[in-house]
CSV table of C-alpha atoms in Angstrom, one decimal:
chain,number,residue,atom,x,y,z
R,40,MET,CA,-75.4,48.7,156.8
R,41,ALA,CA,-74.7,52.4,157.0
R,42,ASP,CA,-73.0,52.3,153.5
R,43,SER,CA,-76.0,50.6,152.1
R,44,LYS,CA,-78.4,53.1,153.5
R,45,ALA,CA,-76.3,56.0,152.2
R,46,LEU,CA,-76.2,54.5,148.7
R,47,PHE,CA,-80.0,53.9,148.9
R,48,LEU,CA,-80.6,57.5,149.8
R,49,THR,CA,-78.2,58.7,147.2
R,50,HIS,CA,-79.9,56.6,144.5
R,51,GLY,CA,-83.3,58.0,145.6
R,52,ALA,CA,-82.1,61.6,145.7
R,53,LEU,CA,-80.5,61.4,142.3
R,54,MET,CA,-83.6,59.9,140.8
R,55,PHE,CA,-85.8,62.6,142.4
R,56,LEU,CA,-83.5,65.3,141.0
R,57,ALA,CA,-83.7,63.8,137.6
R,58,PHE,CA,-87.4,62.9,137.4
R,59,GLY,CA,-88.8,65.3,139.9
R,60,VAL,CA,-86.8,68.4,139.0
R,61,PHE,CA,-84.7,68.5,135.8
R,62,PHE,CA,-86.9,66.6,133.4
R,63,PRO,CA,-90.1,68.4,134.5
R,64,LEU,CA,-88.3,71.7,134.3
R,65,ALA,CA,-87.2,70.9,130.8
R,66,ILE,CA,-90.8,70.4,129.8
R,67,ILE,CA,-91.8,73.6,131.6
R,68,ALA,CA,-89.1,75.5,129.9
R,69,VAL,CA,-90.0,74.4,126.3
R,70,LYS,CA,-93.7,75.3,127.0
R,71,ALA,CA,-93.1,78.6,128.8
R,72,LEU,CA,-90.5,79.8,126.3
R,73,ARG,CA,-92.3,78.5,123.1
R,74,GLY,CA,-91.5,80.7,120.1
R,75,SER,CA,-88.4,82.1,121.7
R,76,THR,CA,-84.8,82.2,120.4
R,77,ARG,CA,-82.1,79.5,120.3
R,78,ARG,CA,-80.8,80.1,123.8
R,79,PHE,CA,-84.1,79.1,125.3
R,80,VAL,CA,-84.1,75.8,123.4
R,81,ALA,CA,-80.6,75.3,124.8
R,82,VAL,CA,-82.2,75.6,128.3
R,83,HIS,CA,-84.5,72.7,127.5
R,84,ILE,CA,-81.6,70.6,126.2
R,85,ALA,CA,-79.3,71.5,129.2
R,86,LEU,CA,-82.0,70.5,131.7
R,87,ASN,CA,-82.6,67.2,130.0
R,88,VAL,CA,-78.8,66.5,129.8
R,89,LEU,CA,-78.5,67.1,133.6
R,90,GLY,CA,-81.4,64.8,134.3
R,91,TRP,CA,-79.9,62.2,131.9
R,92,ILE,CA,-76.6,62.3,133.8
R,93,LEU,CA,-78.2,62.0,137.2
R,94,ALA,CA,-80.5,59.2,136.2
R,95,THR,CA,-77.6,57.2,134.7
R,96,ILE,CA,-75.5,57.5,137.8
R,97,ALA,CA,-78.5,56.4,139.9
R,98,ILE,CA,-79.2,53.3,137.8
R,99,ILE,CA,-75.5,52.4,137.9
R,100,ILE,CA,-75.6,52.6,141.7
R,101,ALA,CA,-78.7,50.4,141.7
R,102,TYR,CA,-77.2,47.7,139.5
R,103,ALA,CA,-73.8,47.7,141.2
R,104,LYS,CA,-75.0,47.8,144.9
R,105,PHE,CA,-78.5,46.5,145.2
R,106,ASP,CA,-79.7,42.9,145.1
R,107,ALA,CA,-83.5,43.3,144.7
R,108,MET,CA,-83.6,43.9,140.9
R,109,ASP,CA,-86.6,41.7,140.4
R,110,THR,CA,-89.1,44.1,142.0
R,111,MET,CA,-91.7,46.3,140.3
R,112,HIS,CA,-89.6,49.3,141.1
R,113,ALA,CA,-86.5,47.8,139.5
R,114,ARG,CA,-88.4,46.7,136.4
R,115,ILE,CA,-90.0,50.0,135.8
R,116,GLY,CA,-86.8,51.8,136.5
R,117,THR,CA,-84.9,49.8,133.9
R,118,THR,CA,-87.7,50.5,131.4
R,119,VAL,CA,-87.6,54.2,132.1
R,120,ILE,CA,-83.8,54.4,131.8
R,121,ILE,CA,-84.0,52.7,128.4
R,122,LEU,CA,-86.4,55.4,127.3
R,123,VAL,CA,-84.1,58.1,128.8
R,124,TRP,CA,-81.2,56.8,126.7
R,125,LEU,CA,-83.3,56.5,123.5
R,126,GLN,CA,-84.7,60.1,123.8
R,127,PRO,CA,-81.4,61.9,123.0
R,128,PHE,CA,-81.0,59.9,119.8
R,129,ALA,CA,-84.5,60.7,118.8
R,130,ALA,CA,-83.7,64.4,119.4
R,131,LEU,CA,-80.6,64.2,117.2
R,132,LEU,CA,-82.5,62.6,114.4
R,133,ARG,CA,-85.3,65.2,114.4
R,134,PRO,CA,-86.4,66.2,110.9
R,135,LYS,CA,-86.7,69.8,109.7
R,136,VAL,CA,-89.9,71.7,110.4
R,137,GLY,CA,-92.2,71.4,107.4
R,138,THR,CA,-91.0,68.0,106.2
R,139,PRO,CA,-93.7,65.3,106.0
R,140,ILE,CA,-92.2,63.1,108.7
R,141,ARG,CA,-91.9,66.0,111.2
R,142,PRO,CA,-95.4,65.6,112.8
R,143,PHE,CA,-94.8,61.8,113.2
R,144,TRP,CA,-91.4,62.5,114.9
R,145,PHE,CA,-92.9,65.2,117.1
R,146,VAL,CA,-95.7,62.9,118.4
R,147,LEU,CA,-93.1,60.1,119.0
R,148,HIS,CA,-90.8,62.5,120.9
R,149,TRP,CA,-93.7,63.7,122.9
R,150,LEU,CA,-94.9,60.2,123.8
R,151,PHE,CA,-91.4,59.2,124.9
R,152,GLY,CA,-91.0,62.3,127.0
R,153,THR,CA,-94.4,62.0,128.6
R,154,GLY,CA,-93.8,58.3,129.2
R,155,ILE,CA,-90.5,59.0,130.9
R,156,ILE,CA,-92.0,61.6,133.2
R,157,VAL,CA,-95.2,59.6,134.1
R,158,LEU,CA,-93.3,56.3,134.7
R,159,GLY,CA,-90.5,58.2,136.6
R,160,TRP,CA,-93.0,59.9,138.9
R,161,ALA,CA,-94.8,56.7,139.6
R,162,ASN,CA,-91.6,54.7,140.2
R,163,ILE,CA,-90.4,57.1,142.8
R,164,PHE,CA,-93.5,56.2,144.8
R,165,PHE,CA,-92.5,52.6,144.5
R,166,GLY,CA,-89.0,53.6,145.7
R,167,ILE,CA,-90.5,55.3,148.8
R,168,ASP,CA,-92.4,52.0,149.5
R,169,ILE,CA,-89.1,50.2,149.7
R,170,TYR,CA,-87.8,52.9,152.0
R,171,ARG,CA,-90.8,52.4,154.2
R,172,ASP,CA,-90.4,48.7,154.3
R,173,THR,CA,-86.8,49.0,155.5
R,174,GLY,CA,-88.0,50.4,158.8
R,175,PHE,CA,-88.6,54.1,158.1
R,176,ALA,CA,-92.4,54.1,158.0
R,177,GLY,CA,-92.7,57.4,159.8
R,178,LYS,CA,-90.3,59.3,157.6
R,179,ALA,CA,-91.7,57.6,154.5
R,180,ARG,CA,-95.2,58.9,155.3
R,181,ASN,CA,-93.9,62.5,155.3
R,182,ILE,CA,-92.0,61.9,152.1
R,183,TYR,CA,-95.2,60.5,150.4
R,184,ILE,CA,-97.0,63.7,151.3
R,185,LEU,CA,-94.3,66.1,150.3
R,186,TYR,CA,-93.5,64.3,147.0
R,187,GLY,CA,-97.2,64.0,146.1
R,188,VAL,CA,-97.7,67.8,146.7
R,189,TRP,CA,-94.5,68.5,144.6
R,190,ILE,CA,-95.5,66.5,141.6
R,191,GLY,CA,-99.1,67.9,141.9
R,192,ILE,CA,-97.7,71.4,141.6
R,193,LEU,CA,-95.5,70.4,138.7
R,194,GLY,CA,-98.4,68.7,136.9
R,195,LEU,CA,-100.6,71.8,137.3
R,196,ILE,CA,-97.9,74.1,136.0
R,197,ILE,CA,-97.4,71.9,132.9
R,198,LEU,CA,-101.1,71.7,132.3
R,199,PHE,CA,-101.5,75.4,132.7
R,200,LEU,CA,-98.7,76.1,130.2
R,201,ASP,CA,-100.1,73.6,127.8
R,202,LYS,CA,-103.4,75.4,127.8
R,203,LEU,CA,-101.9,78.9,127.9
R,204,PRO,CA,-102.1,79.6,124.1
R,205,GLN,CA,-105.8,78.9,124.2
R,206,LEU,CA,-106.6,81.2,127.1
R,207,PRO,CA,-107.1,84.4,125.1
R,208,GLY,CA,-109.7,82.8,122.9
R,209,MET,CA,-111.4,81.1,125.8
R,210,ALA,CA,-111.6,84.5,127.6
R,211,ARG,CA,-113.3,86.0,124.6
R,212,GLY,CA,-115.6,83.0,124.3
R,213,ASP,CA,-114.2,81.8,121.0
R,214,ASN,CA,-115.1,78.2,120.3
R,215,ASP,CA,-113.2,77.7,117.1
R,216,VAL,CA,-109.7,77.2,118.3
R,217,LYS,CA,-108.2,75.2,115.4
R,218,PRO,CA,-104.9,73.6,114.7
R,219,GLY,CA,-102.5,75.6,112.6
R,220,VAL,CA,-99.4,74.6,110.7
R,221,ASN,CA,-97.9,71.3,111.9
R,222,GLY,CA,-100.6,71.0,114.5
R,223,HIS,CA,-99.9,74.3,116.3
R,224,PRO,CA,-103.2,75.8,117.7
R,225,THR,CA,-104.4,79.1,116.2
R,226,ILE,CA,-106.6,81.6,118.0
R,227,PRO,CA,-108.9,83.9,116.0
R,228,LYS,CA,-108.0,87.4,117.0
R,229,VAL,CA,-110.8,90.0,117.0
R,230,GLY,CA,-110.1,92.9,114.6
R,231,GLY,CA,-106.9,91.3,113.4
R,232,PRO,CA,-105.3,88.3,111.8
R,233,THR,CA,-105.3,84.8,113.3
R,234,LYS,CA,-102.3,84.3,115.6
R,235,GLU,CA,-100.5,81.0,115.7
R,236,TYR,CA,-99.0,79.7,118.9
R,237,HIS,CA,-96.0,77.3,118.5
R,238,THR,CA,-95.7,74.3,120.8
R,239,GLU,CA,-92.3,73.3,119.7
R,240,ALA,CA,-89.0,75.0,118.7
R,241,PRO,CA,-89.3,77.6,115.9
R,242,ALA,CA,-87.9,76.9,112.5
R,243,ASN,CA,-84.8,79.0,113.1
R,244,VAL,CA,-83.5,76.8,115.9
R,245,VAL,CA,-83.9,73.3,114.4
């Protein structure tokens, strides 16, 4: 019983680190360091690799040691892990910036990444439900609150960084924020040329 509890907690901790820390930080890094040099893109990749390793170990524990694989938590977890495994291959196959297929690839990559994060966050709540049902209702309640606050903070940070390129224009009252090359937003600059804000890796790092 003690071994099962330890494995359950290990599985949960690894999934939290993957989906609650490393994958979100990878998104935050690429948004916060947009337009930067190659080493910052490497940060995005390294964080994703760490999350990928931890999530893979966690799902191996689940399939090897747990019997309840027909639950909603297990089904969502399996789906998410499939997406997690497909995402690196999509990254390896990314086309060069400026090619006709690049926008399509970028949207697909974004959808996969967003789906992984959203489903992963939701599935951790289902995992906490299982923890609660095993006799730890009091502890589970506190974990619900702490985890909810944590992903709320992460969500706000990601949303803020996503809107950051538009803030200068919004502060000046500009209403004509338009997409630039490859869909990157451009902000009209008073007394100077229009500035383009890149939302993906610059051309010299792909």
